[in-house]
GROMACS .gro file of C-alpha atoms in nm:
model
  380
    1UNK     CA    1   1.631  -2.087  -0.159
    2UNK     CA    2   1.699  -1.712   0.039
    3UNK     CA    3   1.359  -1.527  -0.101
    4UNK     CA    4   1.499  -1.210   0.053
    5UNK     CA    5   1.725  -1.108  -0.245
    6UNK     CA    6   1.430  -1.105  -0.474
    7UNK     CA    7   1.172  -0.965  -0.330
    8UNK     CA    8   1.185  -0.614  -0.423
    9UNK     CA    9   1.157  -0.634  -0.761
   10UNK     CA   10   1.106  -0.340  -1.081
   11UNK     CA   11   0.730  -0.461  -1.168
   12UNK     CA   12   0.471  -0.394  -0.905
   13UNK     CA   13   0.153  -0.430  -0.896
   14UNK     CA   14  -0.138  -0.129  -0.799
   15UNK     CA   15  -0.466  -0.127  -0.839
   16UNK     CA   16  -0.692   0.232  -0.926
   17UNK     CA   17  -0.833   0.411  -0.681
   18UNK     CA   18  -1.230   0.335  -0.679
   19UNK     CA   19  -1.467   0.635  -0.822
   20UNK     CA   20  -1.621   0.698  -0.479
   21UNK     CA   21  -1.344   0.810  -0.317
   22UNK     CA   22  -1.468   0.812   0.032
   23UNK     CA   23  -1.320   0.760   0.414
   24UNK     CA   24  -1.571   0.469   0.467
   25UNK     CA   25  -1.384   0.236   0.762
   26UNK     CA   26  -1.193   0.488   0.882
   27UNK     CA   27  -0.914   0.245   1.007
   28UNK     CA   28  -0.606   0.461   1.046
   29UNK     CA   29  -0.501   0.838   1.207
   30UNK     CA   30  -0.579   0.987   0.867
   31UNK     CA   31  -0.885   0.787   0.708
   32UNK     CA   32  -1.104   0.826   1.083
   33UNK     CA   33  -1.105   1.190   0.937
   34UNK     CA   34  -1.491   1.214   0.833
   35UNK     CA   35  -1.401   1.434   0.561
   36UNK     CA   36  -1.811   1.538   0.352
   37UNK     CA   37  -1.596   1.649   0.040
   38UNK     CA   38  -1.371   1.438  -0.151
   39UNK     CA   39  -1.218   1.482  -0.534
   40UNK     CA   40  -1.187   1.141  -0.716
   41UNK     CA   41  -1.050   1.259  -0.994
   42UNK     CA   42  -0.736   1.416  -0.761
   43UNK     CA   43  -0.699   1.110  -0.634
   44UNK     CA   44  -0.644   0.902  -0.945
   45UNK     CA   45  -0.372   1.225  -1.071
   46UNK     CA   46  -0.191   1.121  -0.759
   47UNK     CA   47  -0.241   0.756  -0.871
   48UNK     CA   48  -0.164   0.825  -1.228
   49UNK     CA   49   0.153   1.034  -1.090
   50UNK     CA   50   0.272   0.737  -0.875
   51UNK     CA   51   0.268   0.496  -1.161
   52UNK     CA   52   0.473   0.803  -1.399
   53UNK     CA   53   0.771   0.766  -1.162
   54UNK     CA   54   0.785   0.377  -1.131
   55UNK     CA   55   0.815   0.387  -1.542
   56UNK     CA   56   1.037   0.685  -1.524
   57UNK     CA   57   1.286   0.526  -1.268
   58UNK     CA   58   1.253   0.201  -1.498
   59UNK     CA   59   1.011  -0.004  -1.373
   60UNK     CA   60   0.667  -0.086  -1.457
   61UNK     CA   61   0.283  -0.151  -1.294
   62UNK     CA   62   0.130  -0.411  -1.349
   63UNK     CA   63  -0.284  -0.363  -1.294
   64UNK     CA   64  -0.589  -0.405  -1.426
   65UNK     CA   65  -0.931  -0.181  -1.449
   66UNK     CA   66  -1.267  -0.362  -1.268
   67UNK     CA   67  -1.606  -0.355  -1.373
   68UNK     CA   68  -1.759  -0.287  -1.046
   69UNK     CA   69  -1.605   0.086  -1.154
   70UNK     CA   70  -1.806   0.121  -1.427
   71UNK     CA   71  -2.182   0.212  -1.283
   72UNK     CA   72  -1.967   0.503  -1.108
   73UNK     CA   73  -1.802   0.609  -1.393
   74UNK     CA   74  -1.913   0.880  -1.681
   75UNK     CA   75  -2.160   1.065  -1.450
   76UNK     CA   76  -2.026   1.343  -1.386
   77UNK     CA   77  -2.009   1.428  -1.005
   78UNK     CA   78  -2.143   1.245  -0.711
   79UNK     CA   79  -2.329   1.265  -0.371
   80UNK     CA   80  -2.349   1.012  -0.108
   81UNK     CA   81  -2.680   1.044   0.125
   82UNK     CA   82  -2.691   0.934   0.479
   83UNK     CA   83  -2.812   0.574   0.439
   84UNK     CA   84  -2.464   0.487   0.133
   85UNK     CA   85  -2.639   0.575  -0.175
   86UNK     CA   86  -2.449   0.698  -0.431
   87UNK     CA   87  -2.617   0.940  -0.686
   88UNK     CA   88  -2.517   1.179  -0.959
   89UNK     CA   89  -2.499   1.525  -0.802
   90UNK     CA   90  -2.865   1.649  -0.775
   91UNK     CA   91  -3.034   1.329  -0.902
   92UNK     CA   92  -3.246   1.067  -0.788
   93UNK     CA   93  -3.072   0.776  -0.968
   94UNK     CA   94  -2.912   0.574  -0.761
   95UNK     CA   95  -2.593   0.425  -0.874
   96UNK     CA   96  -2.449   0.221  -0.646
   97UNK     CA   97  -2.403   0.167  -0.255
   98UNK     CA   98  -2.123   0.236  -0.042
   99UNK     CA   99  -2.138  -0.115   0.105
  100UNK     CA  100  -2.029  -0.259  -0.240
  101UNK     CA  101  -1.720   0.018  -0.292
  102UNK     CA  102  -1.391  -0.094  -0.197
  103UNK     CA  103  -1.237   0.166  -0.065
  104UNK     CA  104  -0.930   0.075   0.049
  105UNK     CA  105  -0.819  -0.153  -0.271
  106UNK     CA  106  -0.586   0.113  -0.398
  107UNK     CA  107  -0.362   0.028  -0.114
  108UNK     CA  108  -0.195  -0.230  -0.275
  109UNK     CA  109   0.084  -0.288  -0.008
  110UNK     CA  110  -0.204  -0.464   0.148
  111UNK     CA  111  -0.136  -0.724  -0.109
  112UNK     CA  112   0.028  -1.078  -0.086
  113UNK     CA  113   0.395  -1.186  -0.033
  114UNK     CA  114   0.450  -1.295  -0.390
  115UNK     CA  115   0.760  -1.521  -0.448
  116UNK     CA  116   0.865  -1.746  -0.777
  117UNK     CA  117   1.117  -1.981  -0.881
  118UNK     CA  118   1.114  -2.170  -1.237
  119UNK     CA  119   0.824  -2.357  -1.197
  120UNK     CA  120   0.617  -2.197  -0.959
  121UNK     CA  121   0.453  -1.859  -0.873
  122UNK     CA  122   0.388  -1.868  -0.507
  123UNK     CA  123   0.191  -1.607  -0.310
  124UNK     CA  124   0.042  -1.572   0.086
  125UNK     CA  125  -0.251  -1.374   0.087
  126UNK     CA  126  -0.311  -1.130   0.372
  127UNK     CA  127  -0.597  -1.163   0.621
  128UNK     CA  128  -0.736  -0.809   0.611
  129UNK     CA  129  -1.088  -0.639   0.870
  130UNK     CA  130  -1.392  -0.752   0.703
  131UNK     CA  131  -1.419  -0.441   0.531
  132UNK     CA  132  -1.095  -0.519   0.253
  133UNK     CA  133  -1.197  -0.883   0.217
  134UNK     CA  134  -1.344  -0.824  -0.084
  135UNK     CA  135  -0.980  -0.710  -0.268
  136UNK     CA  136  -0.877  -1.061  -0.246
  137UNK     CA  137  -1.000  -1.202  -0.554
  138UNK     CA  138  -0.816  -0.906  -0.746
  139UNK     CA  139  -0.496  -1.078  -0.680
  140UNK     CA  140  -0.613  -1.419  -0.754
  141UNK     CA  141  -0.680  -1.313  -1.086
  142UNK     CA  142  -0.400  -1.085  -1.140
  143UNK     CA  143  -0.179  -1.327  -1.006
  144UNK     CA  144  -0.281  -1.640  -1.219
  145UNK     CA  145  -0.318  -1.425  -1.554
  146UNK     CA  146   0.083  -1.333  -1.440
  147UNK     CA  147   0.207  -1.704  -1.415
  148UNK     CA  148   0.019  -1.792  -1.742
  149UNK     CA  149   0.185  -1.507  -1.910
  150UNK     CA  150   0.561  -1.622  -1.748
  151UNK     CA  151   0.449  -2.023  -1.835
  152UNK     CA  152   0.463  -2.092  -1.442
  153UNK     CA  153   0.212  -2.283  -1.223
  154UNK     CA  154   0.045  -2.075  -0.939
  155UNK     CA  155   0.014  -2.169  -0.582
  156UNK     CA  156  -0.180  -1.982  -0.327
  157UNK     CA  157  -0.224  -1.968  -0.001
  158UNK     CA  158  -0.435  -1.867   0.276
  159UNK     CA  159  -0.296  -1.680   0.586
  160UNK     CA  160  -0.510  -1.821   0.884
  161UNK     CA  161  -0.395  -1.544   1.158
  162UNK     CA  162  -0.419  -1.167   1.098
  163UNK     CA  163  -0.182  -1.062   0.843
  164UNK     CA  164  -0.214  -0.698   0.652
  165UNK     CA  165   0.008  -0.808   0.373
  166UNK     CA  166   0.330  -0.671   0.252
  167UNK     CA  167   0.317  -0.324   0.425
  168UNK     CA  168   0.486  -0.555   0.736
  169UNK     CA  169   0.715  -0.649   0.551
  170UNK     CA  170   1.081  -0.497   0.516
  171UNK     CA  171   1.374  -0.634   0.374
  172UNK     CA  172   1.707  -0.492   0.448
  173UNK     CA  173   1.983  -0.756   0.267
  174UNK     CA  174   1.976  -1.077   0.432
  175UNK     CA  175   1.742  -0.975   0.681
  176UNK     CA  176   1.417  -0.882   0.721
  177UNK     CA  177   1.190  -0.661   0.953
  178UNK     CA  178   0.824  -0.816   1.043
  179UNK     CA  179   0.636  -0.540   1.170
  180UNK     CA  180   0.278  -0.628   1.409
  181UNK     CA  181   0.084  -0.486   1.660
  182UNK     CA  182  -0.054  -0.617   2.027
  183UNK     CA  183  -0.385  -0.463   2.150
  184UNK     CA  184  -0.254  -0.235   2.426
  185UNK     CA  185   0.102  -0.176   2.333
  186UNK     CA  186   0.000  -0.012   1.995
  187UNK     CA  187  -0.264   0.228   2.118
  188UNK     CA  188  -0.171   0.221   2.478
  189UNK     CA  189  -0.208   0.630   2.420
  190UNK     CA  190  -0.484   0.643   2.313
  191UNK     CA  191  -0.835   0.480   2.288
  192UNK     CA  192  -0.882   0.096   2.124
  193UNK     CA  193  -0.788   0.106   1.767
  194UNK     CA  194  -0.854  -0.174   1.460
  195UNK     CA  195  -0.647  -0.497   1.490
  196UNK     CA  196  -0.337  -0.542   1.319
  197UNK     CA  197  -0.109  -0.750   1.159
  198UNK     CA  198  -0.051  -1.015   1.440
  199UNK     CA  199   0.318  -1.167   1.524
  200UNK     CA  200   0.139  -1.526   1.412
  201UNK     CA  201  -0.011  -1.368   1.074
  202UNK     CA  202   0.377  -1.184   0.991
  203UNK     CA  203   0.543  -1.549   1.073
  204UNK     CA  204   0.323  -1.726   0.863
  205UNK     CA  205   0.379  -1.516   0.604
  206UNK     CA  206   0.795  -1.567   0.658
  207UNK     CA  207   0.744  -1.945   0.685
  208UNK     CA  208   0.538  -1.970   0.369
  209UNK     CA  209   0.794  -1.746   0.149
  210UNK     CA  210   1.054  -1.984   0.280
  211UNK     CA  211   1.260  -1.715   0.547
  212UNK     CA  212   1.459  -1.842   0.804
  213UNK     CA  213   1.454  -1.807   1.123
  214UNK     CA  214   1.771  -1.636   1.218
  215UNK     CA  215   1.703  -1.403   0.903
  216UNK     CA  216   1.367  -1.246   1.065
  217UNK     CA  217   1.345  -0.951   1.279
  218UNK     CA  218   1.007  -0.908   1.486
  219UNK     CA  219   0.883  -0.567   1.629
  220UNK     CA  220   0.620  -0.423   1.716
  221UNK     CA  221   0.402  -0.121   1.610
  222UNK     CA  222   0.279   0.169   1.812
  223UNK     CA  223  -0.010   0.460   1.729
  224UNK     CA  224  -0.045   0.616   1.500
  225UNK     CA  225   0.219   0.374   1.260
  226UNK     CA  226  -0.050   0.113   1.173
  227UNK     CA  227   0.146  -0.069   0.909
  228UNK     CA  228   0.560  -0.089   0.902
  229UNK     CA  229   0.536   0.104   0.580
  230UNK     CA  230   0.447   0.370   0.789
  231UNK     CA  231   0.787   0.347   0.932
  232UNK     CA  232   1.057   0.266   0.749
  233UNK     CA  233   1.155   0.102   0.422
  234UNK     CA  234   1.430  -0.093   0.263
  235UNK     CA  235   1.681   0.073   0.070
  236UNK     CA  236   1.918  -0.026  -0.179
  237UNK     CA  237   2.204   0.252  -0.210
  238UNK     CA  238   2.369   0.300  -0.538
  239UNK     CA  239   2.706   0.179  -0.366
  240UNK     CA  240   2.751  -0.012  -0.079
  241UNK     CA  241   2.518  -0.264   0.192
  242UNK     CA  242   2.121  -0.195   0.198
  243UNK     CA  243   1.963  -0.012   0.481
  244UNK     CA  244   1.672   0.053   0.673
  245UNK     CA  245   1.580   0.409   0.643
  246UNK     CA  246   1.368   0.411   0.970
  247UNK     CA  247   1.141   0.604   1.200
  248UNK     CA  248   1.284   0.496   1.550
  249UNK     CA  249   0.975   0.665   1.709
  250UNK     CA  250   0.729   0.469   1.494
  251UNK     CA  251   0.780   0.129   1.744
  252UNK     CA  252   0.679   0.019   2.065
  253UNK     CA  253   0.878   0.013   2.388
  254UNK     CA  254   1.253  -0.142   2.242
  255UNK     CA  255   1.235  -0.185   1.916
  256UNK     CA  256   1.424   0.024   1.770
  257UNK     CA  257   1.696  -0.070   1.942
  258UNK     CA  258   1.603  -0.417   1.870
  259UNK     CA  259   1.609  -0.300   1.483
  260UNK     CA  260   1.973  -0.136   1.545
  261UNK     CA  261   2.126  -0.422   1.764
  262UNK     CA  262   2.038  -0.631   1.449
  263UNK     CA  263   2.106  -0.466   1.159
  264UNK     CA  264   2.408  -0.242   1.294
  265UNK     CA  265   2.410   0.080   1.350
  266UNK     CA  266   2.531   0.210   1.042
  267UNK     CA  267   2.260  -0.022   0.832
  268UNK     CA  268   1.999   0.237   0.970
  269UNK     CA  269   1.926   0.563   0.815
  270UNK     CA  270   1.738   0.764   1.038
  271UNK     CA  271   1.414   0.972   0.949
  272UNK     CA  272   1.268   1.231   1.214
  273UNK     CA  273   0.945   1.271   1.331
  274UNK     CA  274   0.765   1.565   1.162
  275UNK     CA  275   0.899   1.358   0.829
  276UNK     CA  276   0.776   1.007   0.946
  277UNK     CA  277   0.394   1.116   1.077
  278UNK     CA  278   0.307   1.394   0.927
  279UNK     CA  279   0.449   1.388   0.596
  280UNK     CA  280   0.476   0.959   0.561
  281UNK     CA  281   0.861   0.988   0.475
  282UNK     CA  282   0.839   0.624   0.548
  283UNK     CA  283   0.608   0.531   0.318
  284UNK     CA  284   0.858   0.593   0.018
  285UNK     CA  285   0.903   0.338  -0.219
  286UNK     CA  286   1.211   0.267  -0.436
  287UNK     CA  287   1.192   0.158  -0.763
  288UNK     CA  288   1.578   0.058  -0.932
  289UNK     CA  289   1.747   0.365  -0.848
  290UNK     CA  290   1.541   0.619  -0.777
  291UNK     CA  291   1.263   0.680  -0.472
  292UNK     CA  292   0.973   0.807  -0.496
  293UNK     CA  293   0.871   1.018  -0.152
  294UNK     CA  294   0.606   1.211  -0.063
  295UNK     CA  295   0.596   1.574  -0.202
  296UNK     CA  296   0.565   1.706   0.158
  297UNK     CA  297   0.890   1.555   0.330
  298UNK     CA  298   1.179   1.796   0.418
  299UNK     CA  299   1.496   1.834   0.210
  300UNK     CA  300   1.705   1.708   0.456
  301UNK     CA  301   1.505   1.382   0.414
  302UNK     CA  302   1.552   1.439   0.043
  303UNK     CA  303   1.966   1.499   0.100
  304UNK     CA  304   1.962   1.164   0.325
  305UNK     CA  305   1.824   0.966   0.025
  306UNK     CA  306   2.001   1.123  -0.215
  307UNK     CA  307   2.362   1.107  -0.030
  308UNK     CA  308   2.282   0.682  -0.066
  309UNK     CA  309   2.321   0.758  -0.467
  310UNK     CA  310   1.958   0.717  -0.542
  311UNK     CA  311   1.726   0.960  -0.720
  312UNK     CA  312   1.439   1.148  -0.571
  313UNK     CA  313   1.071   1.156  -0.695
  314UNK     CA  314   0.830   1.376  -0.543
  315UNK     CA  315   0.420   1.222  -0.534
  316UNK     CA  316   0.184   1.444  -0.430
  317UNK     CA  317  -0.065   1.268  -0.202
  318UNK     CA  318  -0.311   1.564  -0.111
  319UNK     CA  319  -0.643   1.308  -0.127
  320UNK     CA  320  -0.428   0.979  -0.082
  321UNK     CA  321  -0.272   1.088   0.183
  322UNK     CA  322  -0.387   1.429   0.351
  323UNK     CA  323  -0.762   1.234   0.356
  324UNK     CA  324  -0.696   0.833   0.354
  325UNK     CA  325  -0.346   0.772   0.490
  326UNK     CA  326  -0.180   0.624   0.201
  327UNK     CA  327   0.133   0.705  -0.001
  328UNK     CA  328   0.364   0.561  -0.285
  329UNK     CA  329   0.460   0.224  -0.078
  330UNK     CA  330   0.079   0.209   0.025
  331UNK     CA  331  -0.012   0.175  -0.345
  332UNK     CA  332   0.217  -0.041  -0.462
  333UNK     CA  333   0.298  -0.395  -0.416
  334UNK     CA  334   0.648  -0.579  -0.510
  335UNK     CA  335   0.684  -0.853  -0.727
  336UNK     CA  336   0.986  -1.060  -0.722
  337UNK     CA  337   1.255  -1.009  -0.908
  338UNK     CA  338   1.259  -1.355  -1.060
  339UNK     CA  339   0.958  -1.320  -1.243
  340UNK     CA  340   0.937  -1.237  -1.554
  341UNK     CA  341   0.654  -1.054  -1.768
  342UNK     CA  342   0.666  -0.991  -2.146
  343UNK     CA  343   0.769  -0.637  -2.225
  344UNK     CA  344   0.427  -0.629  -2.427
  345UNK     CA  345   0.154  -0.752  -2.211
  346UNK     CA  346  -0.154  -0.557  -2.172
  347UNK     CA  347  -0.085  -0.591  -1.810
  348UNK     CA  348   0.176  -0.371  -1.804
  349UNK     CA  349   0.108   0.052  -1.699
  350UNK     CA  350   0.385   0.144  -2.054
  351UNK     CA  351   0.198  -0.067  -2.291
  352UNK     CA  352  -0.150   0.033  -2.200
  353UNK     CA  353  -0.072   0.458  -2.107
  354UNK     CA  354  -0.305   0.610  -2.301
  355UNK     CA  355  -0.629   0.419  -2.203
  356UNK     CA  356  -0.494   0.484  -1.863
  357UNK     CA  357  -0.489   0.878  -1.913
  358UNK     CA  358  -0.758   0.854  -2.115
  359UNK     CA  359  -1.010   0.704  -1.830
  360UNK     CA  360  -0.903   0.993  -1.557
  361UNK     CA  361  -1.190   1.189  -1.791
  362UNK     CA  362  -1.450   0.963  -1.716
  363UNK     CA  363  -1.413   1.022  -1.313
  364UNK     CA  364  -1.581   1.257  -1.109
  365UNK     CA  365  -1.399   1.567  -1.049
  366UNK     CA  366  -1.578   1.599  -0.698
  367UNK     CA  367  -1.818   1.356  -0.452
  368UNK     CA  368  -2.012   1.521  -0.151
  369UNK     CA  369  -2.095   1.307   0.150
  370UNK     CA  370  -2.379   1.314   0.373
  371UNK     CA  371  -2.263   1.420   0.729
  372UNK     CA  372  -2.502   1.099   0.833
  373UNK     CA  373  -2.321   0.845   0.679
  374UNK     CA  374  -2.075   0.865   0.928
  375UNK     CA  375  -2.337   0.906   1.206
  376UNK     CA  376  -2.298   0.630   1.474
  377UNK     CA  377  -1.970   0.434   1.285
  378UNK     CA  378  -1.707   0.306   1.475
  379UNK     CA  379  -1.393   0.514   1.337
  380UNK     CA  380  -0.992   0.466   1.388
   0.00000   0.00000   0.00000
């Protein structure tokens, strides 16, 4: 069975952004940004605002809250000292450590290549830097509550080779872009950056969901476009074949004319540069018919989307973005289109709305970091 068809499906799954909002790893051109003021409760807006449009367009999230939130939570706001304490704002209590926040979980994209047929839900998990291992069980969990819900077994796998999940991953109709990067070729420009996705840890991935070989498309990456959903995404125009709405500038040496020889020319839809790096046109995700972009891309991005019949949805990303180099396709993770969730499960962002808005009060509005913290850490 062709998994390619299904994969981008109307429920997908996203995960809050943690109450100590903080640039901790510092892995990509935005996040090594050792930004000392931060606004939690901005950030899960933009979160809340991201998961508005995915209803309003017709789909649905499908998350849950996690404990390890609630020490953080209902404190009003918080300070982070130089040795990863966190404290309420002039206090001596300590809350929590930075060591035990996951930072980066909100990026769902980051998330497994989830595929299902009658019997079976199937899923890949990524093989993320030491710092995002932790996420992992989230899934597990998520995942098997899912395929009890649907009455389906559940099957997961390991990836054994560096894999950063589903932001490589880029289906355009029968084919499919696998986006890595080779240490050298992706920051040739600049100093040594944080691995990658790896060509093995993207074919794994392909093999396990069952993608042939003549299907796949491999390129590679270059700086600052550490993920593929950095650069482009898969479209599916109201009318007519999908596309590849693409940054050409976002690959190393030949790929993007690898990506056109492939897919055709007029399969691509091109996006320019001040849209794909500094305002993360690429990291737009569609949901059904409509997109939902970044609120800083250009109106002729906007006319380009809209001319392939599809609606346009504006996220502002001030904190996920502007400070930790995320965006609507960052946050969210596809689930196939074969599987199917009751309409009422508490799983579900529509069924559960209010508790959702009604949390947001419970965040801090504000968390100040230490300048040491960041003192001596590796960044980018």
């Amino acid at each position: 069975m062709n998994p390619l068809p299904d994969v981008y499906g109307e429920l997908l799954i996203v995960r809050p952004p943690v109450p100590a909002t903080v640039n901790k790893a510092g892995a990509n051109y935005k996040s090594e940004v050792t930004h000392l003021e931060y606004s939690p409760r901005r950030a899960y807006d933009e979160w809340l605002s991201i998961l508005g449009a995915i209803v309003g367009n017709g789909g649905d999230a499908i998350y849950r809250f996690e404990a390890c939130d609630d020490p953080l939570l209902d404190h009003g706001d918080l300070e982070v000292d130089a040795e990863g304490a966190i404290r309420p704002a002039g206090s001596r209590d300590v809350l929590g450590h930075m060591d035990d926040v996951m930072t980066g979980r909100v990026f769902a994209a980051n998330g497994p290549w989830v595929t299902c047929d009658r019997t079976t839900l199937r899923a890949v998990m990524p093989n993320m830097l030491a710092h995002r291992q932790t996420e992992a069980p989230y899934y597990r969990e998520l995942l098997a509550e899912l395929a009890s819900e649907a009455n389906l077994r559940v099957d997961i796998a390991d990836n054994p080779h560096r894999w950063e999940g589903m932001a490589d991953i880029a289906v355009c109709g029968d084919r499919v872009v696998l986006t890595y990067a080779v240490p050298g070729h992706y920051d040739r420009d600049t100093q040594p950056k944080s691995s990658r996705s790896s060509r093995e840890g993207v074919a794994f991935a392909a093999d396990h969901a069952g993608v042939s070989e003549a299907a796949r498309i491999f390129v590679e990456l270059v700086y600052p476009h550490f993920h593929g959903d950095t650069v482009h995404f898969g479209a599916r125009p109201a009318t007519g074949a999908p596309v590849l709405v693409h940054y050409p500038g976002g690959l190393y040496d030949g790929g993007a004319e690898i990506v056109v020889r492939e897919l055709g020319k007029d399969r691509v839809v091109t996006i320019d540069r001040h849209d794909a790096v500094e305002q993360y046109a690429g990291n737009s995700r569609q949901v059904a018919r409509g997109v939902l972009v970044p609120d800083g891309v250009s109106p002729e991005f906007v006319a380009a989307i809209e001319h392939l019949g599809l609606g346009v949805a504006r996220v502002p990303l001030f904190e996920l973005f502007g400070k930790a180099g995320g965006g609507p396709a960052c946050a969210t993770l596809y689930l196939p289109r074969t599987l199917e969730v009751p309409a009422t499960s508490s799983l579900r962002y529509s069924q559960t709305r209010d508790a959702v808005h009604r949390r947001r009060e419970r965040i801090p509005e504000s968390l100040r970091v230490d300048a040491g913290f960041f003192s001596g850490k590796t960044r980018g």
